[in-house]
PDB file of C-alpha atoms in Angstrom:
ATOM      1  CA  UNK U 213      78.558  66.242  59.062  1.00 63.00           C
ATOM      2  CA  UNK U 214      77.845  68.730  56.337  1.00 73.00           C
ATOM      3  CA  UNK U 215      79.613  72.070  56.536  1.00 85.00           C
ATOM      4  CA  UNK U 216      78.169  75.441  55.658  1.00 90.00           C
ATOM      5  CA  UNK U 217      80.335  78.527  55.663  1.00 93.00           C
ATOM      6  CA  UNK U 218      79.512  82.209  55.622  1.00 94.00           C
ATOM      7  CA  UNK U 219      81.668  85.089  54.577  1.00 95.00           C
ATOM      8  CA  UNK U 220      82.357  87.518  56.035  1.00 95.00           C
ATOM      9  CA  UNK U 221      81.821  86.661  59.661  1.00 93.00           C
ATOM     10  CA  UNK U 222      81.837  90.326  60.617  1.00 93.00           C
ATOM     11  CA  UNK U 223      81.178  93.416  58.552  1.00 95.00           C
ATOM     12  CA  UNK U 224      80.934  97.093  59.452  1.00 95.00           C
ATOM     13  CA  UNK U 225      79.709  99.509  56.839  1.00 95.00           C
ATOM     14  CA  UNK U 226      78.504 103.061  56.453  1.00 95.00           C
ATOM     15  CA  UNK U 227      74.845 103.864  56.103  1.00 96.00           C
ATOM     16  CA  UNK U 228      73.766 103.865  52.464  1.00 96.00           C
ATOM     17  CA  UNK U 229      76.255 101.304  51.243  1.00 96.00           C
ATOM     18  CA  UNK U 230      75.529  97.755  50.122  1.00 96.00           C
ATOM     19  CA  UNK U 231      76.878  94.635  51.737  1.00 97.00           C
ATOM     20  CA  UNK U 232      77.098  91.151  50.250  1.00 97.00           C
ATOM     21  CA  UNK U 233      77.092  88.035  52.431  1.00 97.00           C
ATOM     22  CA  UNK U 234      78.014  84.660  51.004  1.00 96.00           C
ATOM     23  CA  UNK U 235      76.711  81.288  52.101  1.00 95.00           C
ATOM     24  CA  UNK U 236      78.486  78.185  50.827  1.00 94.00           C
ATOM     25  CA  UNK U 237      77.869  74.497  51.281  1.00 91.00           C
ATOM     26  CA  UNK U 238      81.368  73.082  51.359  1.00 90.00           C
ATOM     27  CA  UNK U 239      80.899  69.359  50.970  1.00 85.00           C
ATOM     28  CA  UNK U 240      77.457  68.882  49.483  1.00 85.00           C
ATOM     29  CA  UNK U 241      75.147  70.380  46.927  1.00 86.00           C
ATOM     30  CA  UNK U 242      72.245  72.318  48.367  1.00 84.00           C
ATOM     31  CA  UNK U 243      69.099  72.653  46.328  1.00 82.00           C
ATOM     32  CA  UNK U 244      67.680  75.009  48.918  1.00 85.00           C
ATOM     33  CA  UNK U 245      69.222  77.646  51.103  1.00 90.00           C
ATOM     34  CA  UNK U 246      67.472  79.749  53.704  1.00 91.00           C
ATOM     35  CA  UNK U 247      68.357  83.141  55.119  1.00 95.00           C
ATOM     36  CA  UNK U 248      67.516  84.112  58.681  1.00 94.00           C
ATOM     37  CA  UNK U 249      67.962  87.269  60.696  1.00 95.00           C
ATOM     38  CA  UNK U 250      68.445  87.437  64.422  1.00 91.00           C
ATOM     39  CA  UNK U 251      68.229  90.646  66.422  1.00 87.00           C
ATOM     40  CA  UNK U 252      69.898  90.813  69.836  1.00 83.00           C
ATOM     41  CA  UNK U 253      68.212  88.697  72.464  1.00 79.00           C
ATOM     42  CA  UNK U 254      65.674  87.460  69.933  1.00 85.00           C
ATOM     43  CA  UNK U 255      65.036  84.316  67.961  1.00 87.00           C
ATOM     44  CA  UNK U 256      65.872  83.616  64.348  1.00 89.00           C
ATOM     45  CA  UNK U 257      63.357  84.878  61.849  1.00 91.00           C
ATOM     46  CA  UNK U 258      63.167  83.360  58.400  1.00 90.00           C
ATOM     47  CA  UNK U 259      63.710  86.009  55.741  1.00 94.00           C
ATOM     48  CA  UNK U 260      63.632  84.079  52.509  1.00 93.00           C
ATOM     49  CA  UNK U 261      63.981  80.745  50.802  1.00 89.00           C
ATOM     50  CA  UNK U 262      66.512  80.505  48.023  1.00 88.00           C
ATOM     51  CA  UNK U 263      66.259  77.788  45.392  1.00 84.00           C
ATOM     52  CA  UNK U 264      69.047  77.229  42.911  1.00 82.00           C
ATOM     53  CA  UNK U 265      68.246  78.685  39.538  1.00 80.00           C
ATOM     54  CA  UNK U 266      65.032  80.414  40.533  1.00 83.00           C
ATOM     55  CA  UNK U 267      63.869  83.552  42.290  1.00 87.00           C
ATOM     56  CA  UNK U 268      63.903  83.607  46.050  1.00 90.00           C
ATOM     57  CA  UNK U 269      60.695  83.423  48.032  1.00 91.00           C
ATOM     58  CA  UNK U 270      60.471  86.107  50.681  1.00 93.00           C
ATOM     59  CA  UNK U 271      58.602  85.954  53.958  1.00 91.00           C
ATOM     60  CA  UNK U 272      55.916  88.500  54.604  1.00 90.00           C
ATOM     61  CA  UNK U 273      57.348  91.843  55.630  1.00 92.00           C
ATOM     62  CA  UNK U 274      60.783  91.293  54.099  1.00 94.00           C
ATOM     63  CA  UNK U 275      61.584  93.739  51.311  1.00 93.00           C
ATOM     64  CA  UNK U 276      62.859  91.827  48.324  1.00 92.00           C
ATOM     65  CA  UNK U 277      64.378  94.937  46.759  1.00 94.00           C
ATOM     66  CA  UNK U 278      66.367  95.628  49.884  1.00 96.00           C
ATOM     67  CA  UNK U 279      67.524  92.086  50.565  1.00 96.00           C
ATOM     68  CA  UNK U 280      68.654  90.701  47.232  1.00 95.00           C
ATOM     69  CA  UNK U 281      69.199  86.971  47.169  1.00 93.00           C
ATOM     70  CA  UNK U 282      70.994  85.110  44.449  1.00 90.00           C
ATOM     71  CA  UNK U 283      71.418  81.327  44.324  1.00 88.00           C
ATOM     72  CA  UNK U 284      73.547  80.895  41.244  1.00 82.00           C
ATOM     73  CA  UNK U 285      74.889  77.433  41.983  1.00 88.00           C
ATOM     74  CA  UNK U 286      74.180  74.426  44.173  1.00 88.00           C
ATOM     75  CA  UNK U 287      76.900  75.485  46.586  1.00 92.00           C
ATOM     76  CA  UNK U 288      76.540  79.250  46.800  1.00 93.00           C
ATOM     77  CA  UNK U 289      73.838  81.702  47.780  1.00 93.00           C
ATOM     78  CA  UNK U 290      74.388  85.388  48.392  1.00 95.00           C
ATOM     79  CA  UNK U 291      72.423  87.943  50.350  1.00 96.00           C
ATOM     80  CA  UNK U 292      72.986  91.578  49.470  1.00 97.00           C
ATOM     81  CA  UNK U 293      71.716  94.210  51.842  1.00 97.00           C
ATOM     82  CA  UNK U 294      71.236  97.256  49.638  1.00 96.00           C
ATOM     83  CA  UNK U 295      71.428 100.803  50.938  1.00 96.00           C
ATOM     84  CA  UNK U 296      72.007  99.530  54.438  1.00 96.00           C
ATOM     85  CA  UNK U 297      70.738 101.523  57.403  1.00 96.00           C
ATOM     86  CA  UNK U 298      71.462 101.163  61.113  1.00 95.00           C
ATOM     87  CA  UNK U 299      68.214  99.262  61.628  1.00 95.00           C
ATOM     88  CA  UNK U 300      69.577  96.561  59.313  1.00 95.00           C
ATOM     89  CA  UNK U 301      72.294  95.813  61.848  1.00 95.00           C
ATOM     90  CA  UNK U 302      71.723  92.229  62.835  1.00 95.00           C
ATOM     91  CA  UNK U 303      73.078  88.693  62.824  1.00 94.00           C
ATOM     92  CA  UNK U 304      72.384  86.998  59.500  1.00 96.00           C
ATOM     93  CA  UNK U 305      72.446  83.211  59.363  1.00 95.00           C
ATOM     94  CA  UNK U 306      72.034  80.948  56.378  1.00 94.00           C
ATOM     95  CA  UNK U 307      71.205  77.296  56.195  1.00 91.00           C
ATOM     96  CA  UNK U 308      71.605  74.840  53.360  1.00 88.00           C
ATOM     97  CA  UNK U 309      70.278  71.437  52.542  1.00 79.00           C
ATOM     98  CA  UNK U 310      68.627  69.205  50.045  1.00 70.00           C
ATOM     99  CA  UNK U 311      64.934  68.612  49.591  1.00 62.00           C
ATOM    100  CA  UNK U 312      63.509  66.333  52.263  1.00 59.00           C
ATOM    101  CA  UNK U 313      66.739  66.394  54.202  1.00 66.00           C
ATOM    102  CA  UNK U 314      67.769  68.338  57.226  1.00 72.00           C
ATOM    103  CA  UNK U 315      69.284  71.780  56.984  1.00 78.00           C
ATOM    104  CA  UNK U 316      72.768  72.736  58.121  1.00 85.00           C
ATOM    105  CA  UNK U 317      73.414  76.185  59.507  1.00 88.00           C
ATOM    106  CA  UNK U 318      76.271  78.512  58.795  1.00 91.00           C
ATOM    107  CA  UNK U 319      78.136  80.285  61.599  1.00 90.00           C
ATOM    108  CA  UNK U 320      76.431  83.593  60.901  1.00 93.00           C
ATOM    109  CA  UNK U 321      77.478  87.048  59.760  1.00 95.00           C
ATOM    110  CA  UNK U 322      77.252  89.986  62.086  1.00 94.00           C
ATOM    111  CA  UNK U 323      76.426  93.229  60.286  1.00 96.00           C
ATOM    112  CA  UNK U 324      76.870  96.624  61.895  1.00 96.00           C
ATOM    113  CA  UNK U 325      75.718  99.654  59.955  1.00 96.00           C
ATOM    114  CA  UNK U 326      77.040 102.968  61.206  1.00 95.00           C
TER     115      UNK U 326
ATOM    116  CA  UNK N 253      51.891  75.640  58.886  1.00 72.00           C
ATOM    117  CA  UNK N 254      54.437  75.092  61.619  1.00 78.00           C
ATOM    118  CA  UNK N 255      55.150  76.972  64.809  1.00 85.00           C
ATOM    119  CA  UNK N 256      57.055  76.482  68.027  1.00 91.00           C
ATOM    120  CA  UNK N 257      56.397  77.694  71.548  1.00 93.00           C
ATOM    121  CA  UNK N 258      59.092  77.662  74.182  1.00 95.00           C
ATOM    122  CA  UNK N 259      57.744  78.134  77.671  1.00 91.00           C
ATOM    123  CA  UNK N 260      60.021  80.205  79.839  1.00 90.00           C
ATOM    124  CA  UNK N 261      62.360  82.703  78.250  1.00 91.00           C
ATOM    125  CA  UNK N 262      64.726  82.360  81.204  1.00 95.00           C
ATOM    126  CA  UNK N 263      65.503  79.260  83.221  1.00 97.00           C
ATOM    127  CA  UNK N 264      67.924  79.088  86.129  1.00 97.00           C
ATOM    128  CA  UNK N 265      69.204  75.875  87.651  1.00 97.00           C
ATOM    129  CA  UNK N 266      71.877  75.010  90.149  1.00 97.00           C
ATOM    130  CA  UNK N 267      74.967  73.219  88.974  1.00 97.00           C
ATOM    131  CA  UNK N 268      74.277  69.486  89.124  1.00 97.00           C
ATOM    132  CA  UNK N 269      70.508  69.922  88.998  1.00 97.00           C
ATOM    133  CA  UNK N 270      68.139  68.684  86.323  1.00 97.00           C
ATOM    134  CA  UNK N 271      67.726  70.846  83.259  1.00 98.00           C
ATOM    135  CA  UNK N 272      64.284  70.931  81.646  1.00 98.00           C
ATOM    136  CA  UNK N 273      63.564  73.236  78.735  1.00 98.00           C
ATOM    137  CA  UNK N 274      60.079  73.075  77.322  1.00 97.00           C
ATOM    138  CA  UNK N 275      59.054  73.089  73.691  1.00 97.00           C
ATOM    139  CA  UNK N 276      55.648  72.610  72.154  1.00 96.00           C
ATOM    140  CA  UNK N 277      55.047  72.607  68.458  1.00 93.00           C
ATOM    141  CA  UNK N 278      52.267  72.932  65.976  1.00 89.00           C
ATOM    142  CA  UNK N 279      52.491  71.270  62.607  1.00 83.00           C
ATOM    143  CA  UNK N 280      50.024  70.264  59.942  1.00 78.00           C
ATOM    144  CA  UNK N 281      52.321  67.478  58.773  1.00 78.00           C
ATOM    145  CA  UNK N 282      54.684  65.058  60.532  1.00 81.00           C
ATOM    146  CA  UNK N 283      57.425  67.351  61.772  1.00 87.00           C
ATOM    147  CA  UNK N 284      61.123  67.170  62.154  1.00 90.00           C
ATOM    148  CA  UNK N 285      62.114  68.662  65.509  1.00 93.00           C
ATOM    149  CA  UNK N 286      65.408  70.152  66.603  1.00 93.00           C
ATOM    150  CA  UNK N 287      67.165  71.680  69.544  1.00 96.00           C
ATOM    151  CA  UNK N 288      69.997  74.113  68.960  1.00 93.00           C
ATOM    152  CA  UNK N 289      72.306  75.860  71.387  1.00 94.00           C
ATOM    153  CA  UNK N 290      73.788  79.268  70.783  1.00 90.00           C
ATOM    154  CA  UNK N 291      76.636  80.724  72.793  1.00 89.00           C
ATOM    155  CA  UNK N 292      77.148  84.490  72.847  1.00 83.00           C
ATOM    156  CA  UNK N 293      78.169  85.939  69.510  1.00 76.00           C
ATOM    157  CA  UNK N 294      78.234  82.523  67.878  1.00 81.00           C
ATOM    158  CA  UNK N 295      76.133  80.565  65.423  1.00 82.00           C
ATOM    159  CA  UNK N 296      73.837  77.666  66.086  1.00 86.00           C
ATOM    160  CA  UNK N 297      75.054  74.286  67.205  1.00 88.00           C
ATOM    161  CA  UNK N 298      72.790  71.300  66.749  1.00 88.00           C
ATOM    162  CA  UNK N 299      72.165  69.460  70.012  1.00 93.00           C
ATOM    163  CA  UNK N 300      69.825  66.813  68.721  1.00 93.00           C
ATOM    164  CA  UNK N 301      67.049  66.150  66.264  1.00 91.00           C
ATOM    165  CA  UNK N 302      64.035  63.961  65.819  1.00 93.00           C
ATOM    166  CA  UNK N 303      63.044  62.863  62.332  1.00 89.00           C
ATOM    167  CA  UNK N 304      61.491  59.413  62.541  1.00 87.00           C
ATOM    168  CA  UNK N 305      61.845  56.281  64.641  1.00 89.00           C
ATOM    169  CA  UNK N 306      62.711  56.244  68.324  1.00 91.00           C
ATOM    170  CA  UNK N 307      60.962  59.042  70.152  1.00 92.00           C
ATOM    171  CA  UNK N 308      63.679  59.453  72.776  1.00 96.00           C
ATOM    172  CA  UNK N 309      66.571  61.184  71.124  1.00 96.00           C
ATOM    173  CA  UNK N 310      69.994  61.529  72.634  1.00 96.00           C
ATOM    174  CA  UNK N 311      72.223  64.395  71.659  1.00 94.00           C
ATOM    175  CA  UNK N 312      75.565  65.893  72.450  1.00 92.00           C
ATOM    176  CA  UNK N 313      76.759  67.071  75.862  1.00 93.00           C
ATOM    177  CA  UNK N 314      74.407  64.738  77.736  1.00 96.00           C
ATOM    178  CA  UNK N 315      71.195  66.275  76.451  1.00 97.00           C
ATOM    179  CA  UNK N 316      68.187  64.300  75.345  1.00 97.00           C
ATOM    180  CA  UNK N 317      64.648  65.033  74.238  1.00 97.00           C
ATOM    181  CA  UNK N 318      61.502  63.030  73.858  1.00 96.00           C
ATOM    182  CA  UNK N 319      59.015  63.465  71.057  1.00 95.00           C
ATOM    183  CA  UNK N 320      55.492  63.120  72.413  1.00 95.00           C
ATOM    184  CA  UNK N 321      53.017  63.336  69.597  1.00 92.00           C
ATOM    185  CA  UNK N 322      49.970  63.239  71.868  1.00 92.00           C
ATOM    186  CA  UNK N 323      51.272  66.263  73.760  1.00 94.00           C
ATOM    187  CA  UNK N 324      52.868  67.932  70.710  1.00 94.00           C
ATOM    188  CA  UNK N 325      55.954  68.385  72.830  1.00 96.00           C
ATOM    189  CA  UNK N 326      59.691  67.979  72.450  1.00 97.00           C
ATOM    190  CA  UNK N 327      61.153  68.949  75.808  1.00 97.00           C
ATOM    191  CA  UNK N 328      64.907  69.032  76.299  1.00 98.00           C
ATOM    192  CA  UNK N 329      66.457  67.542  79.408  1.00 98.00           C
ATOM    193  CA  UNK N 330      69.833  66.950  80.994  1.00 98.00           C
ATOM    194  CA  UNK N 331      70.190  65.101  84.282  1.00 97.00           C
ATOM    195  CA  UNK N 332      72.950  67.264  85.720  1.00 97.00           C
ATOM    196  CA  UNK N 333      73.647  70.836  84.695  1.00 97.00           C
ATOM    197  CA  UNK N 334      77.176  72.012  84.117  1.00 96.00           C
ATOM    198  CA  UNK N 335      78.404  75.582  84.146  1.00 96.00           C
ATOM    199  CA  UNK N 336      79.280  75.271  80.472  1.00 95.00           C
ATOM    200  CA  UNK N 337      75.610  74.620  79.653  1.00 96.00           C
ATOM    201  CA  UNK N 338      74.776  78.284  80.200  1.00 96.00           C
ATOM    202  CA  UNK N 339      73.622  79.504  76.793  1.00 96.00           C
ATOM    203  CA  UNK N 340      70.581  80.268  74.676  1.00 94.00           C
ATOM    204  CA  UNK N 341      68.574  77.264  73.532  1.00 96.00           C
ATOM    205  CA  UNK N 342      66.262  77.205  70.540  1.00 94.00           C
ATOM    206  CA  UNK N 343      63.678  74.647  69.616  1.00 95.00           C
ATOM    207  CA  UNK N 344      62.832  74.438  65.924  1.00 92.00           C
ATOM    208  CA  UNK N 345      60.423  72.597  63.684  1.00 90.00           C
ATOM    209  CA  UNK N 346      60.586  71.876  60.014  1.00 85.00           C
ATOM    210  CA  UNK N 347      58.401  70.058  57.567  1.00 76.00           C
ATOM    211  CA  UNK N 348      60.797  68.467  55.136  1.00 66.00           C
ATOM    212  CA  UNK N 349      58.184  67.416  52.650  1.00 64.00           C
ATOM    213  CA  UNK N 350      56.537  70.805  52.383  1.00 62.00           C
ATOM    214  CA  UNK N 351      59.350  73.297  52.013  1.00 63.00           C
ATOM    215  CA  UNK N 352      61.954  72.401  54.611  1.00 68.00           C
ATOM    216  CA  UNK N 353      62.009  75.821  56.240  1.00 75.00           C
ATOM    217  CA  UNK N 354      62.886  75.981  59.907  1.00 82.00           C
ATOM    218  CA  UNK N 355      60.644  77.791  62.329  1.00 86.00           C
ATOM    219  CA  UNK N 356      62.259  78.672  65.614  1.00 90.00           C
ATOM    220  CA  UNK N 357      60.891  79.235  69.064  1.00 92.00           C
ATOM    221  CA  UNK N 358      61.719  82.441  70.869  1.00 91.00           C
ATOM    222  CA  UNK N 359      64.523  80.804  72.776  1.00 93.00           C
ATOM    223  CA  UNK N 360      65.251  79.990  76.402  1.00 95.00           C
ATOM    224  CA  UNK N 361      68.217  81.477  78.175  1.00 95.00           C
ATOM    225  CA  UNK N 362      69.699  78.961  80.587  1.00 97.00           C
ATOM    226  CA  UNK N 363      71.630  80.198  83.610  1.00 97.00           C
ATOM    227  CA  UNK N 364      73.571  77.750  85.733  1.00 97.00           C
ATOM    228  CA  UNK N 365      74.167  78.814  89.301  1.00 96.00           C
ATOM    229  CA  UNK N 366      77.334  77.543  90.949  1.00 94.00           C
TER     230      UNK N 366
END
């Protein structure tokens, strides 16, 4: 099956710094990538939809200036958490796929902001 | 719009007993339906999916689910629970022809009692 990777798998940072998370489709080209956030003991919440070569579409309540998404190629999307605060600590998961096909999920990135 | 409801945030079964995790969905278009399992501190693992065709879908680890359009349900079952089945289970719906985003249920935590 298709493989999606995320890097890093774990990141700890100080409050106020920015953190970049990469999502890569390793063996296929993904026209669309999605970013989700999961707080402890909760479900995954869609944050934004990332389409290659265009601006991301953010879900209601997600600050686009805080969560910068770039989808520069068909195999890479990045999520940058700017000026991170402890409340941004969460598990971030991406998924990738092609239009009208199923999505494949990455293993997730756990962010801890001190 | 799509949404998923998982009845029962916690389910406990005895080892060897039937596992039944409930999922009802709402979708304005023919949906794709998924069940994922998540072990502690790990990403999502696809158990099974329904796209088109046969409504009884068999997945990994002995799990299966049946798509019932009239009941808008996609319940997950396993005839005999194993200790290793203890995990968090998420039902998800997507509409591949209208955006392909996944919408997850709130999850069901399965406990298997020895």
